[in-house]
PDB file of C-alpha atoms in Angstrom:
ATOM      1  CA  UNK A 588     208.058  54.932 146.449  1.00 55.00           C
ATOM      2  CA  UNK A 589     205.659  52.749 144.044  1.00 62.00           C
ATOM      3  CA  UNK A 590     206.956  52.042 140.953  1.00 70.00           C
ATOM      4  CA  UNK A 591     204.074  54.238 139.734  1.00 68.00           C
ATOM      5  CA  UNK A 592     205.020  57.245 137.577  1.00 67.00           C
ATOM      6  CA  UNK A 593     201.617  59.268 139.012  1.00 67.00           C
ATOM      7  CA  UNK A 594     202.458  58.589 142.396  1.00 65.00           C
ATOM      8  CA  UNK A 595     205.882  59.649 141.723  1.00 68.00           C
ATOM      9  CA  UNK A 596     205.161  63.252 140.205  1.00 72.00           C
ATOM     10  CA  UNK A 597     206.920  65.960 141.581  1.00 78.00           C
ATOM     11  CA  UNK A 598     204.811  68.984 142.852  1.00 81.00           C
ATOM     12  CA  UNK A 599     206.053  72.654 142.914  1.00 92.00           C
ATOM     13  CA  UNK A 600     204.656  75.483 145.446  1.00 95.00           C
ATOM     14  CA  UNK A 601     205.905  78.302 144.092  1.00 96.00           C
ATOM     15  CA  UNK A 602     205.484  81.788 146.420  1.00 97.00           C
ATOM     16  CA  UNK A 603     206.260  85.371 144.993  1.00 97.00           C
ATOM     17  CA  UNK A 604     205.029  87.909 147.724  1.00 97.00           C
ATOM     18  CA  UNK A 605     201.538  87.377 147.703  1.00 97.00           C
ATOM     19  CA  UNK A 606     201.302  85.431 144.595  1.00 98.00           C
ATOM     20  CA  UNK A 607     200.987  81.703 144.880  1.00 98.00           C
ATOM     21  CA  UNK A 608     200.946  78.879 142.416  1.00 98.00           C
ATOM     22  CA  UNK A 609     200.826  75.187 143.343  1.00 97.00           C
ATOM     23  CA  UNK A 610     201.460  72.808 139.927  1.00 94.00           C
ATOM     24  CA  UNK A 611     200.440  69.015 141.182  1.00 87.00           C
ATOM     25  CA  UNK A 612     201.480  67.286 138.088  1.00 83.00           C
ATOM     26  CA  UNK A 613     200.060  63.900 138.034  1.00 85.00           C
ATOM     27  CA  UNK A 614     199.604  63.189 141.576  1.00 84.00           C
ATOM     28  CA  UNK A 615     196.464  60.985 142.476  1.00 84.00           C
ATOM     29  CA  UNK A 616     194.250  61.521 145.531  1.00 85.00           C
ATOM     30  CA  UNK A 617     196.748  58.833 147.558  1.00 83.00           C
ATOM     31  CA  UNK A 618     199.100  61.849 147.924  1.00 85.00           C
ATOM     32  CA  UNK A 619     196.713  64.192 148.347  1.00 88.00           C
ATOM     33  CA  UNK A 620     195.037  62.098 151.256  1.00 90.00           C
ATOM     34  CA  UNK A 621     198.889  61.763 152.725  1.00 89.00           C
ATOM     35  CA  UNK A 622     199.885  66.211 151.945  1.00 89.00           C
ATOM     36  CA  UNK A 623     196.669  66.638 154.180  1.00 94.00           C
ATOM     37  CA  UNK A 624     196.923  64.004 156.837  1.00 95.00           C
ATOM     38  CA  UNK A 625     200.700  65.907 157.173  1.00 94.00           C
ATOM     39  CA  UNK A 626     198.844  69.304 158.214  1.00 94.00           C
ATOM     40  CA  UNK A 627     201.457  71.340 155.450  1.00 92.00           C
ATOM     41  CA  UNK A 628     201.231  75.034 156.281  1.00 93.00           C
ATOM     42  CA  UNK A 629     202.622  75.766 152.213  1.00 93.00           C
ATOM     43  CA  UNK A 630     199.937  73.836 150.547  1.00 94.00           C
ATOM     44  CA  UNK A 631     197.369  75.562 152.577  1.00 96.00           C
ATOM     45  CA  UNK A 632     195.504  78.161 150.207  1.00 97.00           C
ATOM     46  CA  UNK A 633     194.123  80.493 148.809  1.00 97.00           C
ATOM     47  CA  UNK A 634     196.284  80.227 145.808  1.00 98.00           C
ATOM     48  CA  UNK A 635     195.513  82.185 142.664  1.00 98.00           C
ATOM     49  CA  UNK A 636     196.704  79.758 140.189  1.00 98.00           C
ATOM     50  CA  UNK A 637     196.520  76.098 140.459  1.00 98.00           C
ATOM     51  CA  UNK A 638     197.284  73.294 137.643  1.00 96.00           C
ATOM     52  CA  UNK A 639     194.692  70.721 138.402  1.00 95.00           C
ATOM     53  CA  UNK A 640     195.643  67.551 139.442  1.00 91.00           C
ATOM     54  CA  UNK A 641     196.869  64.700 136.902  1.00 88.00           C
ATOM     55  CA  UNK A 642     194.464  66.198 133.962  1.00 91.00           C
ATOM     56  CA  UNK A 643     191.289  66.296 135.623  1.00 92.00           C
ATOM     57  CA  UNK A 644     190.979  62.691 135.996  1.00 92.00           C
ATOM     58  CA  UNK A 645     188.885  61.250 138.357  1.00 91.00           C
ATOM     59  CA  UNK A 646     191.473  59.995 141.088  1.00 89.00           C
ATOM     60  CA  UNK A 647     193.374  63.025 141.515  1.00 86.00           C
ATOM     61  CA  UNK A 648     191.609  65.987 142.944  1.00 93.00           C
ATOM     62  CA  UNK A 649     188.876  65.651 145.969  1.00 94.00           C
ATOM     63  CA  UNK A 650     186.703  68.134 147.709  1.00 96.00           C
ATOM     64  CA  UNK A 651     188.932  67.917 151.061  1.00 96.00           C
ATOM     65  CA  UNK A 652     192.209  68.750 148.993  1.00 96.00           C
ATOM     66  CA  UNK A 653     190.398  71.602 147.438  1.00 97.00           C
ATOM     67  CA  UNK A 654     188.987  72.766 150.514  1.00 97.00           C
ATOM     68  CA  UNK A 655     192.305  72.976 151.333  1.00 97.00           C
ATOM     69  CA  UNK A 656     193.878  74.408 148.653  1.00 97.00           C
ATOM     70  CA  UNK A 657     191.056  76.687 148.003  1.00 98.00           C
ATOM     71  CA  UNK A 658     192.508  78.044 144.345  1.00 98.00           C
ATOM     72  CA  UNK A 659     191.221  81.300 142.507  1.00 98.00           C
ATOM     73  CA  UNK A 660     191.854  79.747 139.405  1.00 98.00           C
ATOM     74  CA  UNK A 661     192.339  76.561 137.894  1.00 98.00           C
ATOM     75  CA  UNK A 662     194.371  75.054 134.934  1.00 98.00           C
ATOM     76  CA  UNK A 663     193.894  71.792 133.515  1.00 97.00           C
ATOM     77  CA  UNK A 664     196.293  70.793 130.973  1.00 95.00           C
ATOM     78  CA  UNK A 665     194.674  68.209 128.876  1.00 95.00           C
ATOM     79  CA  UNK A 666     193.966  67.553 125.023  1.00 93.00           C
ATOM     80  CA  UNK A 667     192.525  65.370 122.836  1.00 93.00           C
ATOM     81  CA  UNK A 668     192.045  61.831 124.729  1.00 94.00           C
ATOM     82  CA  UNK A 669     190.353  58.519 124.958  1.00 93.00           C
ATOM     83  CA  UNK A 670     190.666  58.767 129.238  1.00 91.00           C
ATOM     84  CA  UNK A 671     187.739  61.151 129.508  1.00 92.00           C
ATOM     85  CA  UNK A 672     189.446  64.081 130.522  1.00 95.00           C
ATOM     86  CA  UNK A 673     188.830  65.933 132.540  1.00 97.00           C
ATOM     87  CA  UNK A 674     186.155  64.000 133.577  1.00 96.00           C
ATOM     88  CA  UNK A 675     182.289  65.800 134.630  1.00 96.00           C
ATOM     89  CA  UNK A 676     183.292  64.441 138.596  1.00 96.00           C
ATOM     90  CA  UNK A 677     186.458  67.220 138.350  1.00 96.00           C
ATOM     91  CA  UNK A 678     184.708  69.859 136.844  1.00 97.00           C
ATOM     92  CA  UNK A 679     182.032  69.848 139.162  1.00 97.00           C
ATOM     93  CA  UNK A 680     184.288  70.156 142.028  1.00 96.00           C
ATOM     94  CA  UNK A 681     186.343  73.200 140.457  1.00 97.00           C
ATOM     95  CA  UNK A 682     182.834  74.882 139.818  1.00 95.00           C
ATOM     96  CA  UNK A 683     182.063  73.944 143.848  1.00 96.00           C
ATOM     97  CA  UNK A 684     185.211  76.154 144.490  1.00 96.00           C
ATOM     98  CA  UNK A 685     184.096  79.246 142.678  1.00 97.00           C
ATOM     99  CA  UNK A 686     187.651  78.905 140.806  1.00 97.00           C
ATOM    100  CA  UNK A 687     187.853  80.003 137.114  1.00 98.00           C
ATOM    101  CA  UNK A 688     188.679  76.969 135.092  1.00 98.00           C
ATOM    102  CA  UNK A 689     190.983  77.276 132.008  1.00 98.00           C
ATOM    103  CA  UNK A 690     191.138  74.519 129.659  1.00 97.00           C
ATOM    104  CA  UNK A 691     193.877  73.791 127.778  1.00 97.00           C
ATOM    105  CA  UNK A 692     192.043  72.102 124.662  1.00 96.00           C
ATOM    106  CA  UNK A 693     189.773  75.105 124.653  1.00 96.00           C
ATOM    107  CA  UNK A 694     191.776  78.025 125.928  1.00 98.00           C
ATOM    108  CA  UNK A 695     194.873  77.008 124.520  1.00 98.00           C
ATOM    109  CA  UNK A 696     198.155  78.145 126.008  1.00 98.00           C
ATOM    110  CA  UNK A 697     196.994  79.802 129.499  1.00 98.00           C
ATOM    111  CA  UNK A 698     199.549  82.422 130.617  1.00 98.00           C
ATOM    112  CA  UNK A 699     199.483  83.913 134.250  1.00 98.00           C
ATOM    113  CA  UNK A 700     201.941  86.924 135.339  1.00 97.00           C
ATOM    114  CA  UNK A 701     201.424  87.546 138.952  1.00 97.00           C
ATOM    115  CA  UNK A 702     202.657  90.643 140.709  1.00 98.00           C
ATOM    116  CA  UNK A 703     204.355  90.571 144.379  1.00 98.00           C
ATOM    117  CA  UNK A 704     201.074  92.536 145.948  1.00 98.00           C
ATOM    118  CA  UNK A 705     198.859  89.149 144.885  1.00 97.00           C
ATOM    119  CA  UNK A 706     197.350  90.700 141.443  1.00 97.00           C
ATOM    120  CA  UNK A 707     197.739  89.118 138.123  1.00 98.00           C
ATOM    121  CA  UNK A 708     196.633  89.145 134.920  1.00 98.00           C
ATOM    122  CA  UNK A 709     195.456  85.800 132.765  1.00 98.00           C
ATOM    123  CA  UNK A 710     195.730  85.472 129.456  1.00 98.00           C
ATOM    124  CA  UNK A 711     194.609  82.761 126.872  1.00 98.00           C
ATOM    125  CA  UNK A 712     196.183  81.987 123.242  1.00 97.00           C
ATOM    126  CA  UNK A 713     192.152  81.885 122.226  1.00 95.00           C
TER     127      UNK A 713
END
């Protein structure tokens, strides 16, 4: 592994009947490029939730990964910066997904409960 802490982030799948929820922490497209060249049946979507990729930035998600991962809804945990994020090239690839986008700095905390049949409910501190 690269002495890199972003390459090292740990990703979580997480599966609850129906519901699914894939949190990417700071991975950058090298280990996306490397999850899809492995053909992974569990980070195949749709997934309803999904915590975008190392804060929006502009080397994490791509438009194959997302293909892939086709979320419903999209998280991106990120305040107050001087990196840009999440940067316009991000954003315009959640809105090419149809996804919802929740933002952190504007939404505040952003709470999902999903339910074993695949329904949820969202909810935003503001």
């Amino acid at each position: 592994m690269p002495d890199d802490q972003n390459l090292n982030s740990v990703g979580l799948a997480v599966q609850f009947g129906e519901f699914r929820a894939l949190l990417t922490g700071d991975s950058e497209t090298e280990e996306t490029e490397g999850w899809l060249a492995q053909e992974r049946a569990d980070l195949r979507g749709p997934f309803q939730l999904y915590k975008s990729i190392h804060h929006g930035a502009s080397n994490g998600d791509s438009a194959a990964w997302l293909a892939n991962v086709r979320p419903e809804n999209v998280v991106i945990s990120v305040g107050e910066n001087s990196y840009g994020h999440p940067t316009s090239q991000a954003l315009r690839l959640y809105r090419q997904t149809g996804a919802r986008v929740y933002r952190t700095d504007r939404h505040g905390t952003v709470t999902f409960e999903g339910r074993a049949d695949g329904t949820y409910t969202a909810d935003t501190e503001r």
